[in-house]
Coordinates of C-alpha atoms in Angstrom, one line a residue:
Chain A
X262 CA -139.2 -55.2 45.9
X263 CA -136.2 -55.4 48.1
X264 CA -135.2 -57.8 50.8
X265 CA -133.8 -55.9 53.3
X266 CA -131.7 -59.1 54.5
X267 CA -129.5 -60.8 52.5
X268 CA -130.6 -64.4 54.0
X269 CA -133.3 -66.4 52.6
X270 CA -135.5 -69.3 54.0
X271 CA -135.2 -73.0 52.5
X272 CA -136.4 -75.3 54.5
X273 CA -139.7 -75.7 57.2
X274 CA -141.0 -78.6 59.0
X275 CA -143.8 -79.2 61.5
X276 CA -144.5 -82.1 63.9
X277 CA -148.2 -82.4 63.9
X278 CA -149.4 -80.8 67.6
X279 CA -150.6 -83.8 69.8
X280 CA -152.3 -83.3 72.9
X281 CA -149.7 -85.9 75.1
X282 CA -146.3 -87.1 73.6
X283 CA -146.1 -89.8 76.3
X284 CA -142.4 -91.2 76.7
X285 CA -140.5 -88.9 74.2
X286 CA -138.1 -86.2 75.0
X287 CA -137.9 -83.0 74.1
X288 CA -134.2 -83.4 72.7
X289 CA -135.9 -86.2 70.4
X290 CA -138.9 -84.1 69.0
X291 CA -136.0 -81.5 68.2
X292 CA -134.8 -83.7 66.4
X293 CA -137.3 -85.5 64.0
X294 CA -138.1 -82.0 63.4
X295 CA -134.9 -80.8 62.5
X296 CA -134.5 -83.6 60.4
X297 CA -137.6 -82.9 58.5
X298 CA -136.7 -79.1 57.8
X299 CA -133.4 -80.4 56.8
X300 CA -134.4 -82.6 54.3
X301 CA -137.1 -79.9 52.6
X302 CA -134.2 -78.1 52.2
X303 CA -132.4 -80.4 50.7
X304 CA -129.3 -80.4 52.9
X305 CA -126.8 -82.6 54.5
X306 CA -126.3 -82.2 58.9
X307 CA -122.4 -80.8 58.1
X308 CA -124.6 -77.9 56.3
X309 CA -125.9 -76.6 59.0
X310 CA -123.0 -74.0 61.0
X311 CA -125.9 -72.1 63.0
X312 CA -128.0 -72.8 65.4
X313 CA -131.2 -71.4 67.3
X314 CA -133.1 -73.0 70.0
X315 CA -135.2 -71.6 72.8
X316 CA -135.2 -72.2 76.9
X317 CA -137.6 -75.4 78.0
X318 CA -136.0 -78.3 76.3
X319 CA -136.6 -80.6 79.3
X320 CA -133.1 -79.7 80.9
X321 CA -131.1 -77.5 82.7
X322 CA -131.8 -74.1 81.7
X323 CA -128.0 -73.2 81.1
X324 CA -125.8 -74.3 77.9
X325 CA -129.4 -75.0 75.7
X326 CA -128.0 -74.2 72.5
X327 CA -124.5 -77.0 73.1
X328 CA -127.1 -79.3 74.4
X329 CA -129.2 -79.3 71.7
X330 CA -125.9 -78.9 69.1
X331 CA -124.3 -81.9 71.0
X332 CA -127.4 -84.1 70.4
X333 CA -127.7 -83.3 66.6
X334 CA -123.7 -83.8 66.3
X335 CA -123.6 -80.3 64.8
X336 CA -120.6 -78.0 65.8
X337 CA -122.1 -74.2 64.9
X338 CA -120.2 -71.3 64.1
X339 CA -123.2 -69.4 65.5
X340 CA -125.2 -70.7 68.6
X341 CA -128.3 -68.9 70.2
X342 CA -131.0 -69.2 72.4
X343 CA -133.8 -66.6 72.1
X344 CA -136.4 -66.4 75.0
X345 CA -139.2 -64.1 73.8
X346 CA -142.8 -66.7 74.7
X347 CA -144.9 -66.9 71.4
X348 CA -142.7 -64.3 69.8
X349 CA -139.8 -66.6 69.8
X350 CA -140.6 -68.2 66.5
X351 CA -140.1 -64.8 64.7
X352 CA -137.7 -63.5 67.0
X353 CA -135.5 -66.3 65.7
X354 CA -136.1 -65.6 62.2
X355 CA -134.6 -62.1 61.6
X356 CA -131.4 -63.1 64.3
X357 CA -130.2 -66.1 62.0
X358 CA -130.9 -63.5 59.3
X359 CA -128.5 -60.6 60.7
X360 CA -125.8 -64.1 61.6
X361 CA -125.8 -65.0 58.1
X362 CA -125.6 -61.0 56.5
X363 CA -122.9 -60.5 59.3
X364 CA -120.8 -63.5 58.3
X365 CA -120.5 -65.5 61.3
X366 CA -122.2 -68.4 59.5
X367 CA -124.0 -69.6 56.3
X368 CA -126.9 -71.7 57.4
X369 CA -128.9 -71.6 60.4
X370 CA -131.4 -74.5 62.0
X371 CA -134.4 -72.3 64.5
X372 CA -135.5 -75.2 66.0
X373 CA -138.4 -75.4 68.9
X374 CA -140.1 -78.1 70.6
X375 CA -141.8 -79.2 73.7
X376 CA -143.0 -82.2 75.2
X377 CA -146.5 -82.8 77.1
X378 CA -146.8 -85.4 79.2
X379 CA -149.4 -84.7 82.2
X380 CA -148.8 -88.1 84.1
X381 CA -144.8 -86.6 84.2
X382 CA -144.2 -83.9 87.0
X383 CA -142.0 -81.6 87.3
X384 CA -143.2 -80.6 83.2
X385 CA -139.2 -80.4 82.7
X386 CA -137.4 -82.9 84.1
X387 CA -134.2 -83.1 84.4
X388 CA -133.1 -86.2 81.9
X389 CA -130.5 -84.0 80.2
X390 CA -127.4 -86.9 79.0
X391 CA -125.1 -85.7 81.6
X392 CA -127.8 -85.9 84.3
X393 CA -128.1 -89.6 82.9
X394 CA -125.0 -90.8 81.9
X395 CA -122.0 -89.1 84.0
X396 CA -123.7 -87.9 87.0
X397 CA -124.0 -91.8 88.2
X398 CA -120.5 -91.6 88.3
X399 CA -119.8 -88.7 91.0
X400 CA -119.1 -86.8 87.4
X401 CA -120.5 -83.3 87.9
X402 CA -119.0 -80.1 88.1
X403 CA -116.5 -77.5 86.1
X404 CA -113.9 -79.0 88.5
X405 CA -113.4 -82.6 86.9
X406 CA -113.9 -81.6 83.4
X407 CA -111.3 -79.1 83.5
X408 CA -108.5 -81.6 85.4
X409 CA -109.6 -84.1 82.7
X410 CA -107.9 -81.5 80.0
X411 CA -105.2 -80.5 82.0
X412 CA -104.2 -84.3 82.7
X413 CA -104.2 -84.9 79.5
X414 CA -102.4 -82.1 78.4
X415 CA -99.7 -83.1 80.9
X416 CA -99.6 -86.6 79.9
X417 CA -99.1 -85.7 76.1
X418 CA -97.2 -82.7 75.9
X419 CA -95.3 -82.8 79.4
X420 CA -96.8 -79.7 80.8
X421 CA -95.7 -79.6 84.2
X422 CA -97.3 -78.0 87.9
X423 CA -94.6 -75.7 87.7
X424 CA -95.8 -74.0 84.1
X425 CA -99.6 -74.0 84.6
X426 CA -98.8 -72.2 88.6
X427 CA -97.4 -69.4 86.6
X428 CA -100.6 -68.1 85.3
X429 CA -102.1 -67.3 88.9
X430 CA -98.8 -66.3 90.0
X431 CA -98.4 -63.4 87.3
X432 CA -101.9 -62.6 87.3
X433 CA -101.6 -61.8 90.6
X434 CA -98.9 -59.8 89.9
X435 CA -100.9 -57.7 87.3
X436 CA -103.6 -56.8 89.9
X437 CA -101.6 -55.3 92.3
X438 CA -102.4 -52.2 89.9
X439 CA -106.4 -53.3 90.1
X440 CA -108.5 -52.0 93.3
X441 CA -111.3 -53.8 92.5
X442 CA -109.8 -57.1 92.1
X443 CA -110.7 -59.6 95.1
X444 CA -107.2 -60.8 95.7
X445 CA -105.3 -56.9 95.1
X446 CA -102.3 -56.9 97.3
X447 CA -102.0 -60.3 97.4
X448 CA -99.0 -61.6 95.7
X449 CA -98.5 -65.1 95.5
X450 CA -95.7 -67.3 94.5
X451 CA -95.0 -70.7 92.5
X452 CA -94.7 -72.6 95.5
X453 CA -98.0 -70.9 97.1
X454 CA -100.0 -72.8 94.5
X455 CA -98.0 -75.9 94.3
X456 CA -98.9 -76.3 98.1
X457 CA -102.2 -75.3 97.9
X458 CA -104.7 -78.4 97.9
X459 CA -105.6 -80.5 95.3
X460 CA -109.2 -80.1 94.6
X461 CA -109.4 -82.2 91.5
X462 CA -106.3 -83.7 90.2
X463 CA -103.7 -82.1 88.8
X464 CA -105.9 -78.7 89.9
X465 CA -104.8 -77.3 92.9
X466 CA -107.1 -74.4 95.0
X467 CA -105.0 -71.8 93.4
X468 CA -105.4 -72.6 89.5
X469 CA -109.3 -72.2 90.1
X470 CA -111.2 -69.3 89.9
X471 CA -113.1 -68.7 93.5
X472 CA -117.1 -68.4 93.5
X473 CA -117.8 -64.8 93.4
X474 CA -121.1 -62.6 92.9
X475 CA -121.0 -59.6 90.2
X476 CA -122.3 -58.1 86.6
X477 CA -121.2 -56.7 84.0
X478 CA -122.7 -54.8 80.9
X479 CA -121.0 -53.2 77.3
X480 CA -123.2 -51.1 75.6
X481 CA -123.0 -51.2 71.7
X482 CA -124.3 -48.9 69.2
X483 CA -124.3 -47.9 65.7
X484 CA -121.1 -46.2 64.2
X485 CA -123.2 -42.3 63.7
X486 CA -124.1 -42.4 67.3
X487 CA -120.8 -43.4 68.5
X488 CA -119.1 -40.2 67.4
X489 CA -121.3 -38.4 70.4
X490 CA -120.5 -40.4 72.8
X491 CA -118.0 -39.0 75.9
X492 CA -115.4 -41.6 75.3
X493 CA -113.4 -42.9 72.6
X494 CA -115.4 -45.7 71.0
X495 CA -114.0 -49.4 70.7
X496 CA -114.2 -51.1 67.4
X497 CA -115.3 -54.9 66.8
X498 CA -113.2 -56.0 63.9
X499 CA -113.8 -59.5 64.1
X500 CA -115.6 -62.2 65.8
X501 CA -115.6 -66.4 65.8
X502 CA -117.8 -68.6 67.8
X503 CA -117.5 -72.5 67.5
X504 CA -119.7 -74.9 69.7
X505 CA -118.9 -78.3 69.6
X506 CA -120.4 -80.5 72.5
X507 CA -121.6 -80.0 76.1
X508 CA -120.5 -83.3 78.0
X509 CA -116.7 -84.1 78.4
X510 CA -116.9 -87.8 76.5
X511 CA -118.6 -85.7 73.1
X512 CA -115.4 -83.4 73.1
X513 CA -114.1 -83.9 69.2
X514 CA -110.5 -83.6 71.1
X515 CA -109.4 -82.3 74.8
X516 CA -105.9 -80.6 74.4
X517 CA -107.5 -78.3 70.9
X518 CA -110.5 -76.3 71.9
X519 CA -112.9 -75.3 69.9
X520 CA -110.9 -71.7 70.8
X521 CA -108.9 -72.8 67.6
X522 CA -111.8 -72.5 65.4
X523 CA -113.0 -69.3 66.8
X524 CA -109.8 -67.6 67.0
X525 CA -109.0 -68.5 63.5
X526 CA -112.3 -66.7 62.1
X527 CA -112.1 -63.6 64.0
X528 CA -108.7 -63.3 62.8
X529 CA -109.9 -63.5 59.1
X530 CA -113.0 -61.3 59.8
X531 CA -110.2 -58.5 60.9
X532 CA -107.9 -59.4 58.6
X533 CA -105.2 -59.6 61.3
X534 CA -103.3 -62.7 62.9
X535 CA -101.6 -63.0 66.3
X536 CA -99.0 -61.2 65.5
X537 CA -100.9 -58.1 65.0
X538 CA -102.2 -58.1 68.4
X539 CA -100.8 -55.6 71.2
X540 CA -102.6 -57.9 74.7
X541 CA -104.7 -60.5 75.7
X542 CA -107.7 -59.9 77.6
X543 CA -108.5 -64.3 77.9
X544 CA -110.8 -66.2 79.9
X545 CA -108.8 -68.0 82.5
X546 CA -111.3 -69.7 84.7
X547 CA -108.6 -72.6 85.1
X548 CA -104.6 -72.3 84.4
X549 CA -104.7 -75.1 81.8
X550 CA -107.5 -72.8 80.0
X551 CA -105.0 -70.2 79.2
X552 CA -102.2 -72.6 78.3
X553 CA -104.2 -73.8 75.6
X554 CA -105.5 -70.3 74.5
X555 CA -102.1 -69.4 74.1
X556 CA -101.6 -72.1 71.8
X557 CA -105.0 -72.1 70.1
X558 CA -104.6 -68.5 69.2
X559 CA -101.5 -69.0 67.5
X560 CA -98.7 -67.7 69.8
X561 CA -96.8 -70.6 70.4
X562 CA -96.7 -74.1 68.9
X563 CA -99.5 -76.9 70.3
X564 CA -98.3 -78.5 73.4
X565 CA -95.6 -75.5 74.2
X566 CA -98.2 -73.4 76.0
X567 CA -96.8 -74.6 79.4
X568 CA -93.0 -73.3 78.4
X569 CA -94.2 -70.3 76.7
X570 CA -96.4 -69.2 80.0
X571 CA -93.1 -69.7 82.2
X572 CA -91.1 -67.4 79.5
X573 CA -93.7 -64.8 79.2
X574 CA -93.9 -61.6 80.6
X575 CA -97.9 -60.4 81.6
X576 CA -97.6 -57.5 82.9
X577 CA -98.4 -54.1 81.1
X578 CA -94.5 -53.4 80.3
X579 CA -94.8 -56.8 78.1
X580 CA -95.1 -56.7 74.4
X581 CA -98.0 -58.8 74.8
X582 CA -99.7 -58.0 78.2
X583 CA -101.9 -60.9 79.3
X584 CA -105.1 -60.0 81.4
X585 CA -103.5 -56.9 82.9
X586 CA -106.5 -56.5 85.3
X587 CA -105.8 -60.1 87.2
X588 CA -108.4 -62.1 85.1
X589 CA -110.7 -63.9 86.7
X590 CA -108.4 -65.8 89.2
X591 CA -106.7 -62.8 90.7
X592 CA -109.9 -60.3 89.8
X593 CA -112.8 -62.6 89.9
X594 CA -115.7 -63.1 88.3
X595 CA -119.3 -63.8 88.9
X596 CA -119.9 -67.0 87.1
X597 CA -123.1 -65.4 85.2
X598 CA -121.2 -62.8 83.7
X599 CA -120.7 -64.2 81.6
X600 CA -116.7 -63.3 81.0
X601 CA -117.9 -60.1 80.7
X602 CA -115.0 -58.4 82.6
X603 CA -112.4 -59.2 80.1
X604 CA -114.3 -57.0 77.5
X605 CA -114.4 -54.2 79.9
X606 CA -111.2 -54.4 80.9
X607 CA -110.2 -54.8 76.9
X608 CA -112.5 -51.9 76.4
X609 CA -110.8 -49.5 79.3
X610 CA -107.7 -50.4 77.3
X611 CA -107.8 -49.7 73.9
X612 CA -109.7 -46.8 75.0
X613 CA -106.8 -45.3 77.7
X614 CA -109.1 -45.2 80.4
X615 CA -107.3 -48.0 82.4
X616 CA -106.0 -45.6 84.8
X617 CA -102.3 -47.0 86.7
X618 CA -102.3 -50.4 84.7
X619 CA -102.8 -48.5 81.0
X620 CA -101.0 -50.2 78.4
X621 CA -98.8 -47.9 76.6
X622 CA -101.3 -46.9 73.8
X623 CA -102.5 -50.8 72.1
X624 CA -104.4 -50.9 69.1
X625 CA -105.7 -54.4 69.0
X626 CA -107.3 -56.9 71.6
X627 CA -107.7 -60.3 71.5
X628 CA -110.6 -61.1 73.8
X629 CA -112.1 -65.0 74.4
X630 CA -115.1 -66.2 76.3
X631 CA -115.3 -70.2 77.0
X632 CA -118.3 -72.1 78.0
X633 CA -119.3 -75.4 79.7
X634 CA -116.4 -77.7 79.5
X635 CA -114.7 -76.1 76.7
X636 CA -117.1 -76.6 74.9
X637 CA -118.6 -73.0 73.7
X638 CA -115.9 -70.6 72.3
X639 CA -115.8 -66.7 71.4
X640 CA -112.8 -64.8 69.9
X641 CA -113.4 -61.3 69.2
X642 CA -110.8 -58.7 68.0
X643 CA -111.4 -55.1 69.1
X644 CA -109.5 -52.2 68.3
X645 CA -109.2 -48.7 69.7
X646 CA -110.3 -45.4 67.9
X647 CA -107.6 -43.6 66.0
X648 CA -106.0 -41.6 68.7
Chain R
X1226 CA -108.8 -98.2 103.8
X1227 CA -110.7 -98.0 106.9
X1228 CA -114.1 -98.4 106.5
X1229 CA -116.1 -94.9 107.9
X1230 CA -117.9 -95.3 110.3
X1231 CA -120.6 -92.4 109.7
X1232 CA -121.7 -92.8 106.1
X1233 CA -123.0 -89.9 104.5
X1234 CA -127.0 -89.2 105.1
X1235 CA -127.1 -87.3 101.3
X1236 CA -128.8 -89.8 99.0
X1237 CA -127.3 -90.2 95.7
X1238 CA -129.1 -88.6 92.6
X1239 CA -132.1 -91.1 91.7
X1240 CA -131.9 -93.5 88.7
X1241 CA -133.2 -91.2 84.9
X1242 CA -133.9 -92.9 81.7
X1243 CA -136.2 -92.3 79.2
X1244 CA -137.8 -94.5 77.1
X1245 CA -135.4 -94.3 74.5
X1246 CA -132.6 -95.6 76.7
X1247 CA -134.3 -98.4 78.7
X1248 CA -132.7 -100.6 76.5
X1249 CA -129.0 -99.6 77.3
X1250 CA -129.9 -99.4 81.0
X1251 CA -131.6 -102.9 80.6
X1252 CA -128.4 -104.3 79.0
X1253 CA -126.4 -102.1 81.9
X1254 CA -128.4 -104.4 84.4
X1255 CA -126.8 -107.8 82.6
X1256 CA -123.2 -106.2 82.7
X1257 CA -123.9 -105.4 79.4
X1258 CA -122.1 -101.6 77.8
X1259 CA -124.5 -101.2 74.2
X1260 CA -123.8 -98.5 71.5
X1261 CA -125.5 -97.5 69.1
X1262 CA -125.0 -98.7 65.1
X1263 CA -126.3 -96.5 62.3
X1264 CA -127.4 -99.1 59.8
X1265 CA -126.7 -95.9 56.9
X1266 CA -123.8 -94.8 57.2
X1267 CA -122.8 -97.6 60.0
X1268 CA -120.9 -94.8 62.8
X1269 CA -121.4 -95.9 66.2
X1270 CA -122.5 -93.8 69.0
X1271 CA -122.9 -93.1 72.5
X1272 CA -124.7 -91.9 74.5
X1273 CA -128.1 -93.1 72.5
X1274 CA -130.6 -91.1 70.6
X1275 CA -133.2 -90.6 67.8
X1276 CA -130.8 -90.0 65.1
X1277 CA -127.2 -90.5 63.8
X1278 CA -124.8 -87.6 64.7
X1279 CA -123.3 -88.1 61.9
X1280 CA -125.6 -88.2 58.6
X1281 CA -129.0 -88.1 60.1
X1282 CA -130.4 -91.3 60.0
X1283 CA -133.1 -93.1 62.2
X1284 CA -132.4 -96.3 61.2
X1285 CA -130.1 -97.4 64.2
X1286 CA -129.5 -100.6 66.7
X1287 CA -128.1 -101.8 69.2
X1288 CA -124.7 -103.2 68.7
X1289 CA -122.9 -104.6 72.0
X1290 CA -119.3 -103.2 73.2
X1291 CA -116.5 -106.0 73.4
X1292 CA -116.0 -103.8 77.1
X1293 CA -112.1 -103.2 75.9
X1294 CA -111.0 -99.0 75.9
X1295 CA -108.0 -97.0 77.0
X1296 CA -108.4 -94.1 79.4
X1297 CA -108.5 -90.5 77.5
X1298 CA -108.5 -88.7 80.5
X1299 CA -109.2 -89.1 84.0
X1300 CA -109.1 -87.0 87.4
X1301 CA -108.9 -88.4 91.4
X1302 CA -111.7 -86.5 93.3
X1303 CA -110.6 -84.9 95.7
X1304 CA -113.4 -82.5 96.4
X1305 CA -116.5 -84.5 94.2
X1306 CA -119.2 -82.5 92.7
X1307 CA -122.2 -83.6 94.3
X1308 CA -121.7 -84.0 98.0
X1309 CA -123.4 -87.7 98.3
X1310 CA -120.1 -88.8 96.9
X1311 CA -118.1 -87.5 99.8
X1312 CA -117.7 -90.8 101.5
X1313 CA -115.9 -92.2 98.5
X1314 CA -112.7 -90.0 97.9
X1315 CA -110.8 -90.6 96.7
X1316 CA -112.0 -91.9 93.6
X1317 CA -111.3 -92.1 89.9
X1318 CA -113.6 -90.6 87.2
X1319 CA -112.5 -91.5 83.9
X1320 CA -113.3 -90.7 80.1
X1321 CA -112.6 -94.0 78.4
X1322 CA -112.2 -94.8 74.6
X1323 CA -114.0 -97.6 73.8
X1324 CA -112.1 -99.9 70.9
X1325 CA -115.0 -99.4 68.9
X1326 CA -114.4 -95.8 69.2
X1327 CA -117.0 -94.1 71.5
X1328 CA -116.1 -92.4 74.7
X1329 CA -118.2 -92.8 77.8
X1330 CA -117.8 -91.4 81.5
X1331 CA -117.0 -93.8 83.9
X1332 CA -114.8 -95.2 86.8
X1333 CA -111.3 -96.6 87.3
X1334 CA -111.7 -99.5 90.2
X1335 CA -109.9 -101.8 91.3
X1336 CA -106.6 -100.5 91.3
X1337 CA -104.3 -97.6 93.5
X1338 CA -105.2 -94.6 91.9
X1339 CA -101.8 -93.2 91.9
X1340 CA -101.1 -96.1 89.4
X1341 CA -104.0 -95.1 86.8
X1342 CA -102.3 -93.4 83.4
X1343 CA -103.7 -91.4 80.0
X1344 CA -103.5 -94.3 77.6
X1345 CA -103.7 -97.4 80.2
X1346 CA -105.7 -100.2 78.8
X1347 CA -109.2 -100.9 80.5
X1348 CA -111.9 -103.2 80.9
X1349 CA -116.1 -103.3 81.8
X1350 CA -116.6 -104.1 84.8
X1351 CA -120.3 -103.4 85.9
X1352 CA -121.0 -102.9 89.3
X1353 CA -123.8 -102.0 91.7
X1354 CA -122.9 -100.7 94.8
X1355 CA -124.9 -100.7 97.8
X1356 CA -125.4 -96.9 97.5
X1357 CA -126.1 -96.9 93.7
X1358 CA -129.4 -96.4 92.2
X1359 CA -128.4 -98.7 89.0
X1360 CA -125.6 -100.9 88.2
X1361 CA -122.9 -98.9 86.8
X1362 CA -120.2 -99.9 83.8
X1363 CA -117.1 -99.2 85.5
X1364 CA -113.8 -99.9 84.3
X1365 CA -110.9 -102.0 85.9
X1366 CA -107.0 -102.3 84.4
X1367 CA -106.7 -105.0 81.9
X1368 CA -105.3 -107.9 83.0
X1369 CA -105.4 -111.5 81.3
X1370 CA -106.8 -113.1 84.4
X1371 CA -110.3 -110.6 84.5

């Protein structure tokens, strides 16, 4: 008898059902649980670098899995929620499997639990620790969290206005060769953003990307049926994920991301480092995002992303082209894709179907995806087919 | 600052706790800031839970802040996120460093907010305005007077 995974369970734990649970959370029962399967298998919390949770935990239905990881003080190198009723259970099971075999993590907590409380309507309300402890504050919203990084950034490393403006400015420039981009034939210039309002200090308008509807999908399959398909196919070399917290004030640091640690294993996975890759296709939802991308990923020295984004050149004549289809603040993006559009954009790249912004024939991408408040990071590194 | 004369008709967001945190809100009430104090492995923590991020435990209690931090980070809202706070812009939000080490969200007061600094030296003080729901643990700059 064969396993046909490589991974193995350890550990199991079980709150006995009750029919009310009056006055706990649901973040709490994941937790006594948690700790229970963790001590039947005979672990220690900084064991644990996956993690698996499903929707309903008694919060908002978006960033579950940092939520969850925040609460538990674990920072997984693979984070998942899986939404499949009364077959999420097993659904989990074979998923933390294929994470393990893969190589994006060791050991992985599945973790479920739900509250009943009949006297307590809505059955989910919203008592998520943001909700309760920053939201009193007028702290809510993207906005604040990012200018919170970029202040201190500034304050530590002198970054200046005039650096971080350059991002929007040349990623302007890049989609004057993109049709579909929102803000196509727009240029802009430094001063444009540096008089454009402040909508959260130090963010001006400019530095932020705009509200925008849209999708995106990227079909995978395996290597055999790739060879019929009508394009060239794009390889996945690598990947790294890192989740490390969902509110602002449980941040391990704010001027490293967690970009650092996911950058760093999809290098390893490939077997490449930065220098080995030909453009950037990076999730810029705010100037100071790519400034510390830049840095995270290895191309310049910590706190000299601002000077090196001044220096650079991004447009497809560069050595290193940076988001040669606008990114999302020239482009746009439709905040529930996810990022999605700098892996099609990668894709239409490494496969020469980029039409009048092609890159002169690139082998490798380096493409990230950020969540929450920096807070949930993917590097991948694709590469084109032989050509 | 001249006082507005239309105030915003958008309620604030309503007071949450849960059971588990009554007693940090009760404490908030008395102008009291508590963490929490892992009697295993003795890290302190906020915001509170069941367990110790750090190794686990459920043997934790509550160990009062001295109310001294530094500010890690902080932004003037200019636009805020939730439109009941339109009426107060600008204002600071803050991410202070507590001496005992936690960080919390918060507010600057008290001071010009052009004069507020990464690093700057802070200290609790709670306040309930009229428009609050509970009695918030703001922050004002340190002086040896306050």
């Amino acid at each position: 008898m064969k396993n046909h995974f490589s991974a193995e369970i350890i550990g199991v734990a079980e709150l006995p059902p009750r029919r009310t649970t009056p006055g706990e959370t649901t973040l709490e029962m994941i937790a006594n649980v948690a700790r229970l399967a963790m001590k039947d298998a005979g672990l220690i919390p900084r064991d644990i670098d996956g993690l698996v949770v499903g929707p309903q935990v008694g919060e908002t239905p978006q960033h579950v899995p940092a939520t969850v990881a925040e609460y538990l003080g674990l920072q997984p190198r693979y984070a998942d929620i899986v939404d499949l009723g009364g077959a999420t259970g097993a659904g989990m099971v074979w998923r933390a499997a294929a994470a393990i075999q893969s190589g994006m993590c060791e050991t992985v907590l599945c973790v479920l639990a739900n509250t009943r409380d009949p006297a307590v309507t809505p059955r989910s309300p919203n008592r998520n620790p943001i909700r309760e402890f920053d939201v009193p504050y007028g702290g809510s919203g993207a906005n604040q969290a990012y200018a919170m990084i970029a202040q201190q950034h500034m304050a530590r490393f002198g970054t200046t206005p005039e650096q971080l403006a350059c991002v929007p400015v040349k990623q302007r420039a890049n989609a004057m060769l993109n049709k579909a981009a929102v803000f196509h034939g727009q240029p802009i210039t430094t001063t444009d953003v540096l008089t454009s309002p402040i909508v959260m200090s130090p963010l001006r308008l400019l530095e932020v990307v705009m509200p925008c509807g849209g999708g995106a999908a990227v079909i995978l399959t395996s290597a055999r049926r790739a060879k019929d398909a009508p394009h060239p196919s794009v390889g996945l070399m690598g990947a790294g994920e890192r989740v490390t917290h969902r509110a602002l004030s449980q941040a391990p640091e704010l001027t490293t991301s967690p970009i650092a640690s996911a950058v760093a294993d999809a290098y390893a996975m490939a077997g490449v480092g930065a220098s080995d890759i030909d453009f950037l296709s990076i999730y810029d939802c705010y100037s100071i995002v790519v400034a510390m991308t830049v840095e995270d990923a290895g191309f310049c020295a910590k706190g000299e992303g601002g000077a090196w984004l001044e220096e650079h050149d991004f447009s497809i004549a560069s050595r290193l082209p940076i988001n040669p289809h606008g990114g999302q603040l020239a482009t746009g993006q439709a905040d529930l894709a996810g990022g999605m559009g700098h892996i099609v954009e990668a894709v239409h790249q490494l496969r020469g179907t980029a039409g009048e912004r092609q890159i002169h024939s690139p082998k490798r991408a380096l493409v990230t995806g950020n969540g929450a408040t920096m807070s949930e990071e993917v590097a991948l590194v694709l590469i084109g087919a032989e050509q | 600052m001249t006082t507005p004369t239309t105030t915003t008709s958008i309620a604030k967001p309503g007071f949450v706790s849960t059971r588990l945190t009554t007693p940090y809100w009760r404490a908030a009430e008395a102008g009291k800031l508590l963490l929490q104090e892992c009697l295993e492995c003795g890290h302190l923590q906020h915001y509170p839970r069941n367990l110790c991020t750090k190794c686990w435990s459920q043997d934790l209690q509550w160990k009062e802040a001295a109310g001294d931090a530094s500010i890690w980070s902080f932004t003037v809202v200019g636009i805020p996120g939730h439109p009941a706070w339109g009426d107060e812009i600008p204002y600071i939000l803050a991410l202070v460093e507590l001496v005992e080490g936690p960080r919390l969200m918060t507010n600057i007061v008290g001071c010009a907010p052009e004069s507020v600094h990464c690093g700057q030296r802070v200290q609790l003080r709670p306040h309930r305005g009229a428009r609050d729901n509970q009695t918030l643990l703001q922050f004002t700059p340190f002086t040896r007077d306050n």
